[in-house]
CSV table of C-alpha atoms in Angstrom, one decimal:
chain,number,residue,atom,x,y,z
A,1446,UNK,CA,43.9,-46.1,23.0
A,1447,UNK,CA,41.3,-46.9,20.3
A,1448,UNK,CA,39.3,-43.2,19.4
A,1449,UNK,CA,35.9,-42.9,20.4
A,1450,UNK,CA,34.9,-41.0,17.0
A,1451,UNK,CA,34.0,-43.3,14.2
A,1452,UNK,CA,36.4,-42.7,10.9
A,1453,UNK,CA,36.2,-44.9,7.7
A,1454,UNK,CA,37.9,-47.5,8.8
A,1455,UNK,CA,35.3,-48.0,11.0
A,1456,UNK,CA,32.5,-47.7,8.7
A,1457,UNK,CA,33.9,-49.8,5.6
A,1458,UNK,CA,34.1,-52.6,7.9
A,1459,UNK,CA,30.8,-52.4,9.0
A,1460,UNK,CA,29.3,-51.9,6.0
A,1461,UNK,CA,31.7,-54.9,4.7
A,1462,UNK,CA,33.3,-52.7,2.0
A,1463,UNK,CA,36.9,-51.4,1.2
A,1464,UNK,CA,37.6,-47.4,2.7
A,1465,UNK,CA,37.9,-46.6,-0.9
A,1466,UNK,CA,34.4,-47.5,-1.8
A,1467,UNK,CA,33.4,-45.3,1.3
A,1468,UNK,CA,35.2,-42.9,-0.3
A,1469,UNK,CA,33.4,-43.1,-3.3
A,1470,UNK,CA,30.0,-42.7,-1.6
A,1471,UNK,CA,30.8,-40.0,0.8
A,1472,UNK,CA,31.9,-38.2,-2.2
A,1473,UNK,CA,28.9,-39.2,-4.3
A,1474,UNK,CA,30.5,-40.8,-6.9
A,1475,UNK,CA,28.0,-41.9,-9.3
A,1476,UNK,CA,29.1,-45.6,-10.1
A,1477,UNK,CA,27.7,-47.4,-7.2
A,1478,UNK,CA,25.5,-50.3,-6.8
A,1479,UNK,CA,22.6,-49.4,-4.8
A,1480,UNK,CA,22.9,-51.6,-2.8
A,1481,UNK,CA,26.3,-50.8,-1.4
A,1482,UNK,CA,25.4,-47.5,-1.2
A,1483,UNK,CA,22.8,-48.3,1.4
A,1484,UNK,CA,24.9,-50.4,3.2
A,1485,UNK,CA,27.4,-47.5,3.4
A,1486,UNK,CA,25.4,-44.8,4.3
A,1487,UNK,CA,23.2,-47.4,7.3
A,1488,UNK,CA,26.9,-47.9,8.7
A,1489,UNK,CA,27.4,-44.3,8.6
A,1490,UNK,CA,24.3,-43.4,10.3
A,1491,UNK,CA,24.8,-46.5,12.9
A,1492,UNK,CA,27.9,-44.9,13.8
A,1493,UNK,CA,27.2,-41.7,13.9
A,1494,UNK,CA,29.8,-41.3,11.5
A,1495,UNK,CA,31.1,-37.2,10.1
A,1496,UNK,CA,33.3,-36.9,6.9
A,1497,UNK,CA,36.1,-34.4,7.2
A,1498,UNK,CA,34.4,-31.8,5.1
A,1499,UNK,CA,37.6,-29.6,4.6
A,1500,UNK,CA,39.6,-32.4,3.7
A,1501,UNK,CA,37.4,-33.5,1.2
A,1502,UNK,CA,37.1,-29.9,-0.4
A,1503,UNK,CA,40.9,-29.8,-0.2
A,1504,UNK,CA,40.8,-33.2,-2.0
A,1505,UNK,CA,38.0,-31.5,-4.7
A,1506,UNK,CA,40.6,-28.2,-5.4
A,1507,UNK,CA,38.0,-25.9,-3.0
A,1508,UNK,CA,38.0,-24.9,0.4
A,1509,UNK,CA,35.0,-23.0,0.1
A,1510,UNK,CA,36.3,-19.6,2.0
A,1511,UNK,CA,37.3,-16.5,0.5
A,1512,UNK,CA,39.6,-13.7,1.5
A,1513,UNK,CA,38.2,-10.7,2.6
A,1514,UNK,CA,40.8,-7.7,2.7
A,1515,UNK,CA,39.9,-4.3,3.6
A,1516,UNK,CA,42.0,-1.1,4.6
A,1517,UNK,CA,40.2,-1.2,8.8
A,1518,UNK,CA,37.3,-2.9,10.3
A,1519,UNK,CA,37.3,0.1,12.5
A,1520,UNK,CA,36.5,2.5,9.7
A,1521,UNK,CA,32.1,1.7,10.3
A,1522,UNK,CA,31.7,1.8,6.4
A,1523,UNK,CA,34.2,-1.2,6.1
A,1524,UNK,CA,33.0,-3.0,9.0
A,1525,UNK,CA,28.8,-2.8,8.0
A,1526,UNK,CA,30.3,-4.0,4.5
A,1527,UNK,CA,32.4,-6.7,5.8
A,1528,UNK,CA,29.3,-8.2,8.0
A,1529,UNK,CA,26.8,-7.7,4.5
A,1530,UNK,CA,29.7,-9.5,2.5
A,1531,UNK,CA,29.8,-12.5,5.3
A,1532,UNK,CA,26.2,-12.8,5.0
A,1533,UNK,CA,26.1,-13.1,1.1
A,1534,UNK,CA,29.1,-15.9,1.4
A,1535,UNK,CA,27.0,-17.4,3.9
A,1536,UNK,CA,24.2,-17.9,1.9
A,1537,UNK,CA,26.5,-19.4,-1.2
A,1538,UNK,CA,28.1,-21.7,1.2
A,1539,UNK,CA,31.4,-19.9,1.5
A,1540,UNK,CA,32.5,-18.7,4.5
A,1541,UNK,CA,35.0,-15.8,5.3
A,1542,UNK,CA,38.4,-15.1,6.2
A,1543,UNK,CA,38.5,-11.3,6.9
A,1544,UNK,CA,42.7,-9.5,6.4
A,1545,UNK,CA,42.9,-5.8,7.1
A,1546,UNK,CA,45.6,-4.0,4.9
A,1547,UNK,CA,45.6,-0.6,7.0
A,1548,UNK,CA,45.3,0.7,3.6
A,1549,UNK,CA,49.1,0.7,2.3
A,1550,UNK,CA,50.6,-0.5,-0.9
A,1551,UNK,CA,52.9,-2.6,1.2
A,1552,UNK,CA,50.4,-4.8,3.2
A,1553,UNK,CA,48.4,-4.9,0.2
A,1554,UNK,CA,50.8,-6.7,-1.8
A,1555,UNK,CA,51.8,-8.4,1.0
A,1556,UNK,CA,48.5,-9.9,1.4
A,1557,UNK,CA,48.1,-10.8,-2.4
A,1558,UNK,CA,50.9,-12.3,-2.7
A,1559,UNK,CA,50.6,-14.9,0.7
A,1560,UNK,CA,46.9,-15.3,-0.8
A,1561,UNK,CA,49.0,-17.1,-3.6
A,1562,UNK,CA,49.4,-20.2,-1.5
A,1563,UNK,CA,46.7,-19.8,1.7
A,1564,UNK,CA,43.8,-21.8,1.8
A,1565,UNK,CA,41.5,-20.2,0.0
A,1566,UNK,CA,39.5,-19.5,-3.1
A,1567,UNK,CA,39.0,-16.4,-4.3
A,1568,UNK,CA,40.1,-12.7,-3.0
A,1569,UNK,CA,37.6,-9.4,-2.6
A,1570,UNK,CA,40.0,-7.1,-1.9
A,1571,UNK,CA,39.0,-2.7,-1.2
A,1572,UNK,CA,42.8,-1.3,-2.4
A,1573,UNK,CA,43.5,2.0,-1.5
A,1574,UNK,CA,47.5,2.3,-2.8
A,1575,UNK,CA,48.1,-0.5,-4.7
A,1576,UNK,CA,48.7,0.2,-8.2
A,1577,UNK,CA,48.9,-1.8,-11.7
A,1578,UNK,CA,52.7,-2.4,-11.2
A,1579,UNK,CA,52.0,-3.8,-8.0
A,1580,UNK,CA,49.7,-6.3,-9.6
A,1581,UNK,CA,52.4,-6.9,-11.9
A,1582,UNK,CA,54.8,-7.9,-9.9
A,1583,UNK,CA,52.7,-10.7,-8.2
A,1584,UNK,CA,51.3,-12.0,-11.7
A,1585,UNK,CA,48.6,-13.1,-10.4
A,1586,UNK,CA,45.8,-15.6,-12.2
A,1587,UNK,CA,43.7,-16.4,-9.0
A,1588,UNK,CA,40.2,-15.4,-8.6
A,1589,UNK,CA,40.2,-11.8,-7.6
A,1590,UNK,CA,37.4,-8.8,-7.5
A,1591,UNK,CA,37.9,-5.1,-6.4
A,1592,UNK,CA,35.7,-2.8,-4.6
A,1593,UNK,CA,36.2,1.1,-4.5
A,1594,UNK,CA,38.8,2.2,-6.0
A,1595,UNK,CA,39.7,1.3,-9.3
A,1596,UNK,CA,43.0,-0.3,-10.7
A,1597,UNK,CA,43.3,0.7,-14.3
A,1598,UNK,CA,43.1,-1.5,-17.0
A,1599,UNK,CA,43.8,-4.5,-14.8
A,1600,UNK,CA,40.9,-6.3,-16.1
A,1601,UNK,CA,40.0,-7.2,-12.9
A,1602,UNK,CA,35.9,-7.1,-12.0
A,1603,UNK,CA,35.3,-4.1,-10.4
A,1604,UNK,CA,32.6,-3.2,-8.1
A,1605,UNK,CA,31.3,0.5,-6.5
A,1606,UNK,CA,29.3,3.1,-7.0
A,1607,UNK,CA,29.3,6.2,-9.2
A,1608,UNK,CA,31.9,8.7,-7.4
A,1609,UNK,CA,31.5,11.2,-10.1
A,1610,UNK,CA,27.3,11.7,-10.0
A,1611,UNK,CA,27.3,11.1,-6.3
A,1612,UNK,CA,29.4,14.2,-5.7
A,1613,UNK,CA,28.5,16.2,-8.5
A,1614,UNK,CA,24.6,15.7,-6.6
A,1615,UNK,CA,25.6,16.5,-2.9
A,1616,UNK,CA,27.1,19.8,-4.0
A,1617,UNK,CA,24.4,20.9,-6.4
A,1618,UNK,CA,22.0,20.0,-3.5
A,1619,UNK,CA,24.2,22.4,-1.1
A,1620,UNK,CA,23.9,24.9,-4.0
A,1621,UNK,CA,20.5,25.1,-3.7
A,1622,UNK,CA,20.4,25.1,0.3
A,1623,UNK,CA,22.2,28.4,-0.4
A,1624,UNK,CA,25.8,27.3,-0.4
A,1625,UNK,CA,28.6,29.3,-2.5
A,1626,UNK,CA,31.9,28.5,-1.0
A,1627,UNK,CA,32.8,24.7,0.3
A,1628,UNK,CA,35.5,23.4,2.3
A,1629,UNK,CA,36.4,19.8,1.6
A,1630,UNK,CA,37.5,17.7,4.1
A,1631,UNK,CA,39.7,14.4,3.6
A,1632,UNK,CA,41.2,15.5,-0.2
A,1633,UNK,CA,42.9,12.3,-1.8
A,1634,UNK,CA,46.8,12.7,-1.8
A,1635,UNK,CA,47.0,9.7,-4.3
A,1636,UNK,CA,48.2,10.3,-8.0
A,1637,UNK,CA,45.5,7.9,-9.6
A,1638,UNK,CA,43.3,9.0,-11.7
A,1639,UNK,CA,40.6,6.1,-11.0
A,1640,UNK,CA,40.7,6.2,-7.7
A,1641,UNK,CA,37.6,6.9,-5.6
A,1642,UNK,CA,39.0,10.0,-4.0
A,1643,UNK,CA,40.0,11.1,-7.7
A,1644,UNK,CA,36.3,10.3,-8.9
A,1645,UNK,CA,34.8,12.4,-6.0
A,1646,UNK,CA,36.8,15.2,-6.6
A,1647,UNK,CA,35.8,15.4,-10.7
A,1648,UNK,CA,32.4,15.8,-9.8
A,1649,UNK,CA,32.7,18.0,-7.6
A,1650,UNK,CA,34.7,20.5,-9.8
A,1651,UNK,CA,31.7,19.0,-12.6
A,1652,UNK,CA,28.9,20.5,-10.6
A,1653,UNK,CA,30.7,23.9,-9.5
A,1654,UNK,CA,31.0,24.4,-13.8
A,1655,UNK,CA,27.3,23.8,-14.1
A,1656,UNK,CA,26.5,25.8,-11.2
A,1657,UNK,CA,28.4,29.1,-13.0
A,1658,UNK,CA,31.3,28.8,-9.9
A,1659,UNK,CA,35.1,29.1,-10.4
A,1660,UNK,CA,37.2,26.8,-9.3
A,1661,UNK,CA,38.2,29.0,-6.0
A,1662,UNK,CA,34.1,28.6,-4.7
A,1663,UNK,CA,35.8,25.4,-3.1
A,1664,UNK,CA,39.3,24.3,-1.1
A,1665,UNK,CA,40.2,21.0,0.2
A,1666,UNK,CA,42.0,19.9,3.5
A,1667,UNK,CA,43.8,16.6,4.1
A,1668,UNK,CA,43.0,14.4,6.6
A,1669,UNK,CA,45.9,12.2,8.6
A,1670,UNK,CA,45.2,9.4,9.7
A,1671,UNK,CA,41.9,9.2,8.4
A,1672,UNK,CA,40.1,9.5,11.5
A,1673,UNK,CA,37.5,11.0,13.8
A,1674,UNK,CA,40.2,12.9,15.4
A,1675,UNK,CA,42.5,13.7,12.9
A,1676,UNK,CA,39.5,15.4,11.0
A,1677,UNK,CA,38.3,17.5,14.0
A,1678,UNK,CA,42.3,18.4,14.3
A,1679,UNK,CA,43.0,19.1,10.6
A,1680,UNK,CA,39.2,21.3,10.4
A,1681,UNK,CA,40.2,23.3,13.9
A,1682,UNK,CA,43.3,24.6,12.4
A,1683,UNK,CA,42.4,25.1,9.2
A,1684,UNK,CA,39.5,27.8,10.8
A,1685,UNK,CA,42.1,29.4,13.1
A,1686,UNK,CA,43.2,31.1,9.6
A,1687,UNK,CA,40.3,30.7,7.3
A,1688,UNK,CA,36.9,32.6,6.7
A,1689,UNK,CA,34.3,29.5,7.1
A,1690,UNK,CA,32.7,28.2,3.9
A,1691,UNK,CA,29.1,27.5,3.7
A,1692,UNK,CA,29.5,24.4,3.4
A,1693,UNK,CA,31.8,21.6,5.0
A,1694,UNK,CA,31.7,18.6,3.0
A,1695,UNK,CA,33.3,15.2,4.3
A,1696,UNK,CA,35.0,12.1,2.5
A,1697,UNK,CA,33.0,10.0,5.2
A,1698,UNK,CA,31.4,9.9,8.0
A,1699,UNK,CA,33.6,9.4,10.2
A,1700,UNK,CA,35.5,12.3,8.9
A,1701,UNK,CA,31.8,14.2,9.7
A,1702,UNK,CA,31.9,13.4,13.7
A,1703,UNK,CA,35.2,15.2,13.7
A,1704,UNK,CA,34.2,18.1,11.7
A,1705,UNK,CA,30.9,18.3,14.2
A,1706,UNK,CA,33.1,18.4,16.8
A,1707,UNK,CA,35.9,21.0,15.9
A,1708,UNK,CA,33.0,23.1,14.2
A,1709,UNK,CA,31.3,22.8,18.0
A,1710,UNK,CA,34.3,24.0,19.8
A,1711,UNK,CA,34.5,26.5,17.3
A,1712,UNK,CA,31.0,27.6,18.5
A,1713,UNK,CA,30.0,27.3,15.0
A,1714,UNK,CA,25.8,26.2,14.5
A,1715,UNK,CA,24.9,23.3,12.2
A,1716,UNK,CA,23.1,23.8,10.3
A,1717,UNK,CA,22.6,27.9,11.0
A,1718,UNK,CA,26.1,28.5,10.2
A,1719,UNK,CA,27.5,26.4,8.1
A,1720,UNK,CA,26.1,23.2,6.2
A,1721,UNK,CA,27.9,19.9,6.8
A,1722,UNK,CA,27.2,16.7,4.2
A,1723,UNK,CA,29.8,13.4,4.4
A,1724,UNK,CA,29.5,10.2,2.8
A,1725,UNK,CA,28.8,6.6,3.3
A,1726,UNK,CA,25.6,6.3,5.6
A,1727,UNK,CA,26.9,4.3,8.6
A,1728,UNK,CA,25.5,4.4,11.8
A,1729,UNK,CA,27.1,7.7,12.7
A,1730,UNK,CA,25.7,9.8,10.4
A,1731,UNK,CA,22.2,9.0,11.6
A,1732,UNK,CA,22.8,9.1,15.4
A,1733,UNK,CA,24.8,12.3,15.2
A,1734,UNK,CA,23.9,15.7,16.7
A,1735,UNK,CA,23.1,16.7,14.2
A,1736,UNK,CA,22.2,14.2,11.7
A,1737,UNK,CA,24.4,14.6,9.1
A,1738,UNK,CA,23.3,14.5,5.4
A,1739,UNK,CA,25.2,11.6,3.8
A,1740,UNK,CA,25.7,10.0,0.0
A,1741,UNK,CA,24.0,6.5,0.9
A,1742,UNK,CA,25.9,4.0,-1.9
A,1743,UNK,CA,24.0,0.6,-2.2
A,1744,UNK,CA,26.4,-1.9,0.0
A,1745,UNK,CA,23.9,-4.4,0.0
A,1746,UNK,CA,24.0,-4.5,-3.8
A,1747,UNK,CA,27.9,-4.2,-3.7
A,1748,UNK,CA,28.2,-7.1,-1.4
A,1749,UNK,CA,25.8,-9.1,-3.4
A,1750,UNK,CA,27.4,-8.6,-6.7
A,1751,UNK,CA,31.2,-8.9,-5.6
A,1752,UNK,CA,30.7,-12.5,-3.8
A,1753,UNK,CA,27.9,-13.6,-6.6
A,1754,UNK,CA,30.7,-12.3,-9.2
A,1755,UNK,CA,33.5,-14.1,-7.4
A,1756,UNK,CA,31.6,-17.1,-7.2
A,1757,UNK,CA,31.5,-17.0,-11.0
A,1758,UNK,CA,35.4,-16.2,-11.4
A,1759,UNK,CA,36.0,-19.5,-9.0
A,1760,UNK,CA,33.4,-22.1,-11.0
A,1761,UNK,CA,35.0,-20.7,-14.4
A,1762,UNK,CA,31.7,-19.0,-15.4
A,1763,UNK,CA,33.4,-15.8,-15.6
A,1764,UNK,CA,32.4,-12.7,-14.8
A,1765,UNK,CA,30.0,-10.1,-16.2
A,1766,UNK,CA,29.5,-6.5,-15.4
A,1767,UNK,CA,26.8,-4.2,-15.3
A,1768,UNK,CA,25.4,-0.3,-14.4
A,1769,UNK,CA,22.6,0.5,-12.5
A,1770,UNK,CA,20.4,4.0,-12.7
A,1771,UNK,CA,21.7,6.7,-9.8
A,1772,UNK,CA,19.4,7.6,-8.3
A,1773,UNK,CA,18.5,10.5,-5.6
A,1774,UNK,CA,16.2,12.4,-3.2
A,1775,UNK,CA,15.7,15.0,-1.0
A,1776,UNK,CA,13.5,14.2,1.5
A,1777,UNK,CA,13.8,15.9,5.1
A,1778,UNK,CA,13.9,12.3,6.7
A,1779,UNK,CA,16.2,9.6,6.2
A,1780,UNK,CA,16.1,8.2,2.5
A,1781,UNK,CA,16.9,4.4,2.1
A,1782,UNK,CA,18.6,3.2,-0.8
A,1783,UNK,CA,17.4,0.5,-3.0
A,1784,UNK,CA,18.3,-1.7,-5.6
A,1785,UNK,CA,17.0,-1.9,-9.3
A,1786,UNK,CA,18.6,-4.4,-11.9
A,1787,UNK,CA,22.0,-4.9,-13.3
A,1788,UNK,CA,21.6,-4.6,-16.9
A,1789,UNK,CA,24.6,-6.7,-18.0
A,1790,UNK,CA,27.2,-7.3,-21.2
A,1791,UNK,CA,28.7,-9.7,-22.1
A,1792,UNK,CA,32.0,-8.9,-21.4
A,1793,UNK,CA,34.1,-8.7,-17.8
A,1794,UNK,CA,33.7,-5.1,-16.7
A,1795,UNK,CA,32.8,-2.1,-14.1
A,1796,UNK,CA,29.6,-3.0,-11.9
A,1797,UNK,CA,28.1,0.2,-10.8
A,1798,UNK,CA,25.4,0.2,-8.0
A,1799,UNK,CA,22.5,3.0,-7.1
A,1800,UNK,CA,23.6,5.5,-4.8
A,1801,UNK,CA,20.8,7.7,-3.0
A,1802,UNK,CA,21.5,11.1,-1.2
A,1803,UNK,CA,19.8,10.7,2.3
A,1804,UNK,CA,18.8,14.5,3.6
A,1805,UNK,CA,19.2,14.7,7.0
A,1806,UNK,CA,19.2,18.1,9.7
A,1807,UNK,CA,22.8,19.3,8.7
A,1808,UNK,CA,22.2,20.7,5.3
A,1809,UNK,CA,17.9,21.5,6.0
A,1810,UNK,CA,18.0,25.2,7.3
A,1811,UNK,CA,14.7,26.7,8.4
């Protein structure tokens, strides 16, 4: 039984031409006789005719999707990124294919290494374990950008924020809202140096030497899993033996609901009691009880740089990095963030976007 759908077949022989010449004008090929391409693209028009776009970019060495992998599209930071990164492929004509990793070195090489032969492009991937050796192993040459934590010296493009400043700023702003001991909440457990936990927990030792404070003014507290719950469980015991800092500061916000919480049960006030800042800006922080003052990084610039900078690594045009002025407030109301131009060299490197700190009821005592 003959298909209803119209294919090339169809149109060459109404258009009285070979399927190869079809071909040819479907794919815009430049040598054509005007005439013939008219009379190939009436036919296709009389028949209503639709190329197979994915074949043809499979035909053209593109598929025109990228890989999207990220550590859990339950974590709110990672999902708001993932929609802003859609949205940016979208607009480039790329669609995209999102993997989760769960944030181990194991699915993270598992997923570069099956990105080796799936049907797409170019890989963004947020690593969270995955090391230089792992790269190594999979010696990989395929268009690839990073966001968050850094690999070092994989010469991969590299896109996030400034860890360092951003942290150094939140505590020097719970300095001066009278805070003299602080009780972080989700320490890194990884060895690297680079990585963003790493980075956070620099400037925060930074700011306690400019602020005159020894290094016991602040202890840290691990968080497993990384979760609403597992922070309110790891904060709860924690105070069951502790005196309570003046100051509870977060990895991110979800790691902020559960400190709320256990610090509710606790019958401890916020902000009366003790100050609580996280990081990220997602939804939670700004629909908490309190709200919770929050590091707000520039995602919108971070998705717009990793897929533009992709883009480039695909079409051979390279890549090029850049660093944009931090920048901070303190305002009593939310503070959005906002972009100002990437000054760029000419060589592949770091892109750094503008982070803001967005003061909110948690850290603002009467």
């Amino acid at each position: 039984m003959k298909s209803s759908r119209p294919n090339m077949r169809d149109v060459a022989q109404l258009a009285g031409v070979s399927q190869r010449t079809v071909s040819n004008v479907v794919n815009n090929f430049p040598h054509i006789s005007p005439a013939t391409r008219k009379a190939v693209e009436d036919a296709i028009r009389q028949l209503g005719y639709r190329p197979n776009i994915a074949a043809q970019r499979l035909r053209q060495g593109q598929t025109h999707t990228l890989a999207l992998a990220i550590p859990n599209l339950a974590w709110p930071y990672f999902g708001e990124l993932a929609h802003l990164i859609q949205e940016e492929a979208r607009r480039s004509g790329y669609s995209i294919m999102v993997v989760e990793t769960a944030g181990t070195r194991e699915h993270e090489v598992s997923v570069l290494r099956d990105f080796r032969t799936n049907l797409i492009d170019g890989l963004i991937l947020s690593p969270i374990e995955l090391d230089l050796e792992g790269l190594a192993e999979l010696a990989l040459d395929a268009p690839l950008v990073l966001l968050g934590e850094r690999i070092q010296d994989a010469g991969i493009p590299h896109y996030s924020m400034d860890n360092v400043a951003a942290a150094s700023e939140m505590v020097h702003h719970l300095y001066d809202q009278g805070a003299r001991s602080f009780l972080i909440l989700g320490s890194t457990h990884t060895r690297a140096t680079s990585s963003a936990g790493a980075l956070r927990q620099r400037g925060i030792e930074k700011a306690l030497s400019e602020l005159g404070l020894d290094s016991w003014a602040w202890r840290s507290v691990e968080v497993s899993p990384w979760t609403a719950g597992g922070a309110q469980e790891a904060l709860s015991q924690w105070l069951e033996s502790n005196t309570l800092p003046d100051a509870v500061f977060t990895m991110n916000d979800l790691l902020g609901i559960g400190a709320l919480r256990a610090l509710a049960e606790a019958n401890v006030r916020v902000p009366e009691d003790v100050l609580v800042s996280t990081w990220d800006d997602t939804v939670l922080s700004r629909f908490s009880t309190p709200t919770l003052t929050t590091i707000t990084p520039d995602t919108h610039a971070i998705a717009r740089e990793a897929v533009q900078g992709l883009i480039a690594l695909i079409e051979g045009r390279g890549g090029a990095g850049g660093k944009q002025d931090t920048t901070s407030s303190e305002e009593q109301s939310d503070v959005e963030s906002s972009a100002s131009s990437l000054v760029r060299p000419q060589t592949v490197a770091d892109v750094t976007v503008s982070h803001t700190l967005s003061i909110r009821r948690s850290t603002l005592r009467a």
